[in-house]
Coordinates of C-alpha atoms and ligand atoms in Angstrom, one line a residue:
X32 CA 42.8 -8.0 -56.1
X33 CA 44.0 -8.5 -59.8
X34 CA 44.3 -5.6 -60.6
X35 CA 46.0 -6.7 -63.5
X36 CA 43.4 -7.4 -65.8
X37 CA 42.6 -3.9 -66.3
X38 CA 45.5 -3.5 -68.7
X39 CA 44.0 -5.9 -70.7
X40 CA 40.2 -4.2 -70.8
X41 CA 41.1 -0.4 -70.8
X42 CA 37.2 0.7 -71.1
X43 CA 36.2 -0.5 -67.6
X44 CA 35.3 2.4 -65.4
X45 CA 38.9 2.4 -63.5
X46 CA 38.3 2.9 -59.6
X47 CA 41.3 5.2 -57.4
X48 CA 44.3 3.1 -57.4
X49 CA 46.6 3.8 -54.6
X50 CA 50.2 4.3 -56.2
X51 CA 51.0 0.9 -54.8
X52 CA 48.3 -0.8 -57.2
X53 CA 48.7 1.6 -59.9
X54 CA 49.9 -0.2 -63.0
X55 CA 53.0 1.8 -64.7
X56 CA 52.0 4.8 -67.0
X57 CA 53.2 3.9 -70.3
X58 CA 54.2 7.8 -71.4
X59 CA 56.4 7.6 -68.0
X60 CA 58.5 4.5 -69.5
X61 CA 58.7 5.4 -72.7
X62 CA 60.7 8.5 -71.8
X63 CA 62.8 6.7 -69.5
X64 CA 63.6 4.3 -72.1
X65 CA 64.4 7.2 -74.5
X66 CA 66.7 9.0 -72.2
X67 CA 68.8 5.9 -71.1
X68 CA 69.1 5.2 -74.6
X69 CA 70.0 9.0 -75.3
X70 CA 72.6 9.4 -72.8
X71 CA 73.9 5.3 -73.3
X72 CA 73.5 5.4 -77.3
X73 CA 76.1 2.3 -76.9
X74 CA 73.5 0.7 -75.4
X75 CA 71.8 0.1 -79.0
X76 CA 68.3 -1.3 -79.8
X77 CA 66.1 1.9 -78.5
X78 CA 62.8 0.2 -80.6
X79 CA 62.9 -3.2 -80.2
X80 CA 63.6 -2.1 -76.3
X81 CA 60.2 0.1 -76.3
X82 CA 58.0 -2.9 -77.9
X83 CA 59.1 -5.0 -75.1
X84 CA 58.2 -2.5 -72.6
X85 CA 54.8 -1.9 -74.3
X86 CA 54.2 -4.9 -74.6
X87 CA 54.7 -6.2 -70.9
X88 CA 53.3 -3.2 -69.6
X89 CA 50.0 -3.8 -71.4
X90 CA 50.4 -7.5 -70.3
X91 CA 51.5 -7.2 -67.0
X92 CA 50.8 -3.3 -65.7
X93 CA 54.4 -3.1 -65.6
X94 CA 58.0 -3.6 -66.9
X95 CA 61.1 -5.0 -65.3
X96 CA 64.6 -2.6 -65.6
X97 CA 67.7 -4.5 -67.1
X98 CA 70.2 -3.9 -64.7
X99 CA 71.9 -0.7 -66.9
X100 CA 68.5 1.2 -66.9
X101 CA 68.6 0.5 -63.1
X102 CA 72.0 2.2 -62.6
X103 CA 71.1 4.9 -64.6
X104 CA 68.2 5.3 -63.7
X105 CA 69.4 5.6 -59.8
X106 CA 72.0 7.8 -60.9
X107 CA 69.8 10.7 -62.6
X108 CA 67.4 10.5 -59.9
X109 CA 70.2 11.8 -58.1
X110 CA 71.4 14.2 -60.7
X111 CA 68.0 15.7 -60.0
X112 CA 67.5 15.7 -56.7
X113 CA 67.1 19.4 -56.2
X114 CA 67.7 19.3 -52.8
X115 CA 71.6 18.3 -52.8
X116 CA 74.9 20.6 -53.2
X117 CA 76.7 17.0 -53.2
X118 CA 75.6 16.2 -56.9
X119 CA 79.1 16.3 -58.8
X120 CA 80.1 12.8 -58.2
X121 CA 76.6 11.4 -59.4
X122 CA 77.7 9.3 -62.1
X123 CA 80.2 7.6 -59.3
X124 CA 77.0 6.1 -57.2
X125 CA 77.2 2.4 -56.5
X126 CA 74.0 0.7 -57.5
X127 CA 73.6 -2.3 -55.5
X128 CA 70.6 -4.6 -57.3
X129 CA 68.7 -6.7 -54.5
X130 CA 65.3 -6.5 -56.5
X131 CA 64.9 -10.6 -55.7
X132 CA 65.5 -9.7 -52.1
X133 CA 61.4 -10.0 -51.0
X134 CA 61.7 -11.2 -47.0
X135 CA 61.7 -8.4 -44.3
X136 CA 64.6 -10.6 -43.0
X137 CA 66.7 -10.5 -46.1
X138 CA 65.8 -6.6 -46.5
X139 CA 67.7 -6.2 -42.8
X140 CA 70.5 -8.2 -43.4
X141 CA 71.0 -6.3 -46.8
X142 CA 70.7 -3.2 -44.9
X143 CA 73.1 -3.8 -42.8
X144 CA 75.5 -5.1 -46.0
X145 CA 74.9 -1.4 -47.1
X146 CA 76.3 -0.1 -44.4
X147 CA 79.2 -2.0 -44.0
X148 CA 80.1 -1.3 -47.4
X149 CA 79.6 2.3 -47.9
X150 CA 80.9 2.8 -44.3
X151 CA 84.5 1.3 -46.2
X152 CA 86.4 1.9 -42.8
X153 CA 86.2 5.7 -43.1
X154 CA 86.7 6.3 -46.8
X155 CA 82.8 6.6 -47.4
X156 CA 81.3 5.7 -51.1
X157 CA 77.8 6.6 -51.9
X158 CA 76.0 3.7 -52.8
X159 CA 72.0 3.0 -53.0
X160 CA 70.1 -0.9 -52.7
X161 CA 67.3 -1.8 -54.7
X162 CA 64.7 -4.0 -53.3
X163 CA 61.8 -5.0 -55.0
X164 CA 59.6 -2.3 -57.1
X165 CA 56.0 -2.3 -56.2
X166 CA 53.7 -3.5 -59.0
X167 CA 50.0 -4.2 -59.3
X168 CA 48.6 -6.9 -57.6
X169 CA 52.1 -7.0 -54.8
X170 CA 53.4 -4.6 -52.4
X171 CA 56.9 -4.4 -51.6
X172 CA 58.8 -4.1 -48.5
X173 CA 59.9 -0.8 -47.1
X174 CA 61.9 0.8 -44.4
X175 CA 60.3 2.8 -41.9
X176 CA 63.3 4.7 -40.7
X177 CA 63.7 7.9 -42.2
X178 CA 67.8 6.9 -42.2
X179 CA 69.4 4.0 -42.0
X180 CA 71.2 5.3 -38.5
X181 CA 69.1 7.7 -36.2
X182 CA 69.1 8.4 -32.8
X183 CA 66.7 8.0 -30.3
X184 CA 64.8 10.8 -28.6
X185 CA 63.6 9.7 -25.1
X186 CA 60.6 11.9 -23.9
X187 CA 61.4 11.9 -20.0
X188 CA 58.7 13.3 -17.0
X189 CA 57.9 17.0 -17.4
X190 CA 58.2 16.6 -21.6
X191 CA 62.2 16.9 -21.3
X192 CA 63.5 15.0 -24.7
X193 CA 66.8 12.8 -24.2
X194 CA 68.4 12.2 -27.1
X195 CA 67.1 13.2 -31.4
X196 CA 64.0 15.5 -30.6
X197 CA 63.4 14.6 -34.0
X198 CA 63.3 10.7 -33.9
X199 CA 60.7 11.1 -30.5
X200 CA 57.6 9.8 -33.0
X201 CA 59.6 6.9 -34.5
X202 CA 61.2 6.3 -30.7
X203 CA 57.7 5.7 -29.6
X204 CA 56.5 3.4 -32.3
X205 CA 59.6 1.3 -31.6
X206 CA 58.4 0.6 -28.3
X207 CA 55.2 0.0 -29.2
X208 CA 56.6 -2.8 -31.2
X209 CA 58.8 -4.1 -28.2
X210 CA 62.2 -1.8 -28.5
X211 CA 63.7 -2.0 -25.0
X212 CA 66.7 0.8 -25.6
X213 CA 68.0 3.7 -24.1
X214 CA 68.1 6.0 -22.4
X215 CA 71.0 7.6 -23.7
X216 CA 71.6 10.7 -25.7
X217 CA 73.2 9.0 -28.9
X218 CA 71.2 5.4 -28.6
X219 CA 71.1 3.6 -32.5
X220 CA 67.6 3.0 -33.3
X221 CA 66.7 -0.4 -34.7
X222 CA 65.3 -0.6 -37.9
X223 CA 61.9 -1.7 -38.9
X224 CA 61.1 -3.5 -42.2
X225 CA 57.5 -3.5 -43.3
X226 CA 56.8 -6.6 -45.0
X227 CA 54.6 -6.6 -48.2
X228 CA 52.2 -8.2 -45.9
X229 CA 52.3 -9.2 -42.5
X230 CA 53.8 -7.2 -39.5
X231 CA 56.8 -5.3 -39.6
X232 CA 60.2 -6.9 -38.1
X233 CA 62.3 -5.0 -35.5
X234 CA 66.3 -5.3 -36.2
X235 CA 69.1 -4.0 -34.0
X236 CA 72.3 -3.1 -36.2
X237 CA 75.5 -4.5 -35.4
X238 CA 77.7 -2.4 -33.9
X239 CA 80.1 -2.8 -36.7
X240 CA 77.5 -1.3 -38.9
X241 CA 77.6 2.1 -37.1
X242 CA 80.9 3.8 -37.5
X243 CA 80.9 7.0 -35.1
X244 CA 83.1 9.6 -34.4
X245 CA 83.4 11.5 -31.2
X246 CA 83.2 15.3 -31.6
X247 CA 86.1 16.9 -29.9
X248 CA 87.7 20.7 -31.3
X249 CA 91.5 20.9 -32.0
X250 CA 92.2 23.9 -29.6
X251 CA 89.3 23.1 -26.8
X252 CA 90.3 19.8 -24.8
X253 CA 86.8 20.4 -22.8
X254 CA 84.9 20.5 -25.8
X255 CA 85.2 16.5 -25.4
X256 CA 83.4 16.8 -22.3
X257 CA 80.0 17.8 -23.9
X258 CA 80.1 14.2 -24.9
X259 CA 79.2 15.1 -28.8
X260 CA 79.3 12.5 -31.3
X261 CA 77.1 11.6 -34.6
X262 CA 77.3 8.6 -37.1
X263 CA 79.2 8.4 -40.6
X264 CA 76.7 7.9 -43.0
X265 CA 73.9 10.0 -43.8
X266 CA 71.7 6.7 -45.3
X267 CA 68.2 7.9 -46.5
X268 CA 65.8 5.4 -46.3
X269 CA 62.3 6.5 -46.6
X270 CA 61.9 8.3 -50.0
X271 CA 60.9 6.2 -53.0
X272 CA 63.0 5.9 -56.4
X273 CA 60.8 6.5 -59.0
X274 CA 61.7 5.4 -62.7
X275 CA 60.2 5.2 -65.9
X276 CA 56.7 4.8 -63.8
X277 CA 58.4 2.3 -62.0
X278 CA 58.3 2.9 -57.9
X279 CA 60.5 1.3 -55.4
X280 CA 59.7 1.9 -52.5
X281 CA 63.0 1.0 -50.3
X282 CA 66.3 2.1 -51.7
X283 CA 68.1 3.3 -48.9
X284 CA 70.5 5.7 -50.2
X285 CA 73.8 7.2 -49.2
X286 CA 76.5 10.0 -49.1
X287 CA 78.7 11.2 -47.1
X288 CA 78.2 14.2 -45.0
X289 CA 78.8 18.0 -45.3
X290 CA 80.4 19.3 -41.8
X291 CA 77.2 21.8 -41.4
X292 CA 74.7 19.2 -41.7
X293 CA 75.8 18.0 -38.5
X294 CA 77.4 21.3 -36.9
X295 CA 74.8 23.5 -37.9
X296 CA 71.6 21.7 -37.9
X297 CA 71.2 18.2 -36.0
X298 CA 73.9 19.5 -33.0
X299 CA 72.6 23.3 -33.3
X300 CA 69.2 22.7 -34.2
X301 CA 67.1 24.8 -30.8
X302 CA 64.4 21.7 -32.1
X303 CA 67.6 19.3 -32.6
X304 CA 70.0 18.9 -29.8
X305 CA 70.1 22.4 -29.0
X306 CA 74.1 22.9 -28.0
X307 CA 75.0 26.7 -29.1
X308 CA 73.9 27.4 -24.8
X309 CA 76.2 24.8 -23.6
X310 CA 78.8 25.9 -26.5
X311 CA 78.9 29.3 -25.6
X312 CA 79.1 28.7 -21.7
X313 CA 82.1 26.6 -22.2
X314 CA 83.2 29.2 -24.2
X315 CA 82.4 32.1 -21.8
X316 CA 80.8 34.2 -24.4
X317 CA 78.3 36.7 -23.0
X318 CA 75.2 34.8 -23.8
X319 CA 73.3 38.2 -22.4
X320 CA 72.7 40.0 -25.3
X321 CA 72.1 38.9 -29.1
X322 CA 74.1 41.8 -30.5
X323 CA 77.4 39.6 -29.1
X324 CA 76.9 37.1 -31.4
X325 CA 77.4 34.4 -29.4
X326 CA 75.3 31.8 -31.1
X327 CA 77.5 32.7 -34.4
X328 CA 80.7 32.4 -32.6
X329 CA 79.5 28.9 -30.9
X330 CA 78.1 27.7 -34.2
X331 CA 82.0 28.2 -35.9
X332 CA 83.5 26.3 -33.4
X333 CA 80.7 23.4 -33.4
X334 CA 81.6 23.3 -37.0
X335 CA 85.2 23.6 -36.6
X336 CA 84.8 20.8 -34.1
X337 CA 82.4 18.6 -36.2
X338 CA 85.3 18.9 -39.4
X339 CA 88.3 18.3 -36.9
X340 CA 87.0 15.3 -35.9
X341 CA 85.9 13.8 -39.1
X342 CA 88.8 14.5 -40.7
X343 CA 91.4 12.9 -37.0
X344 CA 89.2 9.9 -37.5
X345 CA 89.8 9.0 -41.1
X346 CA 85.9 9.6 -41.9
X347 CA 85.2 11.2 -45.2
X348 CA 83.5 14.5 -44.7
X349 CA 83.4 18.0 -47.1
X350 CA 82.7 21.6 -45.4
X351 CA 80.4 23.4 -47.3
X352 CA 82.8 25.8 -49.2
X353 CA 84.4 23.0 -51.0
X354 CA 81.0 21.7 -51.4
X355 CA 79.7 25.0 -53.1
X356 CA 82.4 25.4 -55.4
X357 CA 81.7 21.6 -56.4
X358 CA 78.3 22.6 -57.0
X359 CA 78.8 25.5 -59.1
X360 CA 81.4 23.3 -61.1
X361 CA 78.5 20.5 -61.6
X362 CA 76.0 23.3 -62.5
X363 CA 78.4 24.4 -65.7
X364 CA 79.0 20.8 -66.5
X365 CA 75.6 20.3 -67.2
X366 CA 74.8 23.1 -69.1
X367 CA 77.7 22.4 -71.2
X368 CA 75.7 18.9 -71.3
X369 CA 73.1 20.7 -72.7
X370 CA 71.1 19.9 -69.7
X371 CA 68.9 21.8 -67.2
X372 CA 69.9 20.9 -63.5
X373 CA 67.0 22.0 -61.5
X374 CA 68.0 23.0 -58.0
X375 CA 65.9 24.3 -54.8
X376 CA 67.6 27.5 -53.5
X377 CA 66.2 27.1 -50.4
X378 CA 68.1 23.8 -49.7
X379 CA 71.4 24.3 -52.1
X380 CA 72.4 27.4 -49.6
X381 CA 74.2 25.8 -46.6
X382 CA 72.5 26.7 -43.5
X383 CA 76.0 28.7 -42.4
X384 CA 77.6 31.7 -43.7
X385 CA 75.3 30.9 -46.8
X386 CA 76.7 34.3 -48.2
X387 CA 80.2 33.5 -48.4
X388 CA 79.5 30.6 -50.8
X389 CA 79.2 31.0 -54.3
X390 CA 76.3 29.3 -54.4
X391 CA 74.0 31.8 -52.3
X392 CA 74.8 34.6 -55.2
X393 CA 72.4 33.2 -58.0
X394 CA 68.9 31.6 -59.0
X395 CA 68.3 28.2 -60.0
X396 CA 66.0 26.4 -62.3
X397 CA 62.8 24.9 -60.4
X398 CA 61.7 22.1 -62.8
X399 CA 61.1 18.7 -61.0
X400 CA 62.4 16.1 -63.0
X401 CA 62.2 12.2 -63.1
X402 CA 64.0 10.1 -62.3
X403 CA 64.2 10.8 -59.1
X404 CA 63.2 10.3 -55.1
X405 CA 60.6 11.3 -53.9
X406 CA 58.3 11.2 -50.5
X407 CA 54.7 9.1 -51.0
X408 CA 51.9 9.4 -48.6
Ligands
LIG691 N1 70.9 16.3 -43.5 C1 70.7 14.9 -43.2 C2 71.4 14.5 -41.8 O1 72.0 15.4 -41.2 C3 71.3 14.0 -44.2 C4 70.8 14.3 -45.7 C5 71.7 13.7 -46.7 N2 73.1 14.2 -46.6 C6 74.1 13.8 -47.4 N3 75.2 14.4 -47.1 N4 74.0 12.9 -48.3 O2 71.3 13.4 -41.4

């Protein structure tokens, strides 16, 4: 379908567009164009810039980003991601610019490029690839993995789950396309790239993709034995980047991680893999009765652990007190900015001892801004 040639006739009846068709809303680029040129008054030539973008957006149903609009834009749609404590360091992301990269093949390979380099042996950068934007008339690739690195989760006789609970539906589909893996507890998923068109291609990262580090606790020598481990890099890969009515679809996206994403959530998790029980045995707390506070003595050690042996393996990791005070530093820089930074309460507060961090102690402004990522249907 070309759907194209509506830009040129805009009084035809206009049928619903999926956002993949859609062409790009002109209001949307025009105030993507200001801001870069705002913030980047260097930059120089704001008008003749928004003709051109007119211009090929009434042509075309769409615009192409110089590179500089691209790596801002990439890095505000982090600044207002309202989700993340980790947003101090956004001006420092790494934009890497594959948006000639069209092949489910070359997306794989440029996946696994990502990884190697924001892996950096340990000393973790945050980074983000651009592939191709959707636009009317073609569909980009994308990646189907929520992350970049997941494990699997195995569902064994009886409805027992080896492995990521969380990754069971995406475990399944893997098989369906031919994934013969597991049946371990930690097992590396392989990614699947959905081609524009045609059916989506299974790759298995190389190992030297996947830095892990073994979770062991500087005063327990059996907490080894529980045979804990989780990957480097957190790598998003599922959420869209969304600029100036532009969409693309597949820019996988990384940090590094806070200690309580891993110690408090995807190890502690009673939907995750569920190890305050095993914790607390080891630990001979008296899992009887709640009012022992067992599960919050086992959590501080799982978090002691997860730190401990980020930090023994060289792997960049923050704890979330160092993290909160970041944030509420980021916070005043913006305001002094003159900028609102929208943040989601809910998600800012880290998911332990949320009141002994500054950040628990205030509100935060809701506003969803753009740039930014987001989740399409
Ligand atoms: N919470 C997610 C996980 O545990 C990762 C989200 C992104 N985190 C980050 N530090 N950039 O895998």
């Amino acid at each position: 379908m070309r759907t194209w040639i509506r830009a040129l006739r805009p009084f035809d009846a206009v049928p619903v567009q999926t956002h993949v068709e859609r062409t790009v809303d002109i209001r949307e680029a025009e105030r993507f164009i200001r801001l870069f040129h705002a913030e980047n008054p260097s930059a120089g030539g704001l008008q003749a810039r928004l003709r051109e973008v007119a211009r090929d957006v009434a042509r075309h149903g769409t615009y192409v980003h110089t590179f500089e609009e691209l790596e801002f834009g990439a890095r505000v749609a982090w600044r207002n991601s309202n989700r993340c404590i980790g947003r101090l360091y956004w001006r420092s992301l790494k934009v890497r610019d594959r948006r000639t990269v069209t092949g489910a093949e070359g997306v794989a390979i440029e996946c696994v490029e990502h990884l190697r380099a924001a892996t950096g042996n340990g000393r973790i950068r945050p980074t983000i690839t651009v592939f191709p934007p959707d636009t009317p008339g073609r569909r980009a690739p994308r990646v189907l993995n929520e992350q970049l690195i997941r494990y699997a989760g195995h569902r064994g006789r009886g409805g027992a789950v080896v492995g990521d609970p969380r990754c069971v539906p995406f475990t399944d589909l893997v098989r369906t396309l031919g994934w013969r893996g597991g049946p371990g507890r930690f097992d590396v998923l392989p990614l699947v790239v959905q081609p524009g068109v045609g059916r989506p291609l299974l790759c298995h990262l190389p190992g030297d993709a996947v830095l892990e580090v073994p979770i062991v606790h500087p005063a327990y020598p059996w907490f080894a034995e529980l045979g804990l481990r989780w990957h480097a890099v957190p790598a998003i890969s599922n959420m869209c980047l969304e600029i100036g009515g532009i969409c693309y679809p597949c820019a996988p996206f990384n940090g590094w991680y806070m200690g309580a994403e891993i110690g408090a959530r995807n190890l502690a998790d009673v939907t995750r893999y569920n190890q305050l029980p095993a914790v607390a045995e080891r630990l001979g707390l008296d899992t009887s009765t709640e009012r022992s506070l067992w599960r919050d003595h086992a959590l501080v050690e799982l978090n002691v652990a997860v730190l401990h042996s980020f930090e023994r393996a060289g792997v960049t990791m923050t704890d979330h007190h160092t993290e909160s005070n970041r944030f509420l530093t980021h916070l005043a820089r913006e305001e002094k900015a003159g900028r609102v930074c929208p943040a989601d309460w809910s998600w800012i507060v880290p998911p332990i001892s949320g009141g002994v961090t500054g950040v628990f102690h205030r509100y935060y402004d809701e506003r969803v801004l753009t740039p930014a990522f987001v989740h399409h249907r």
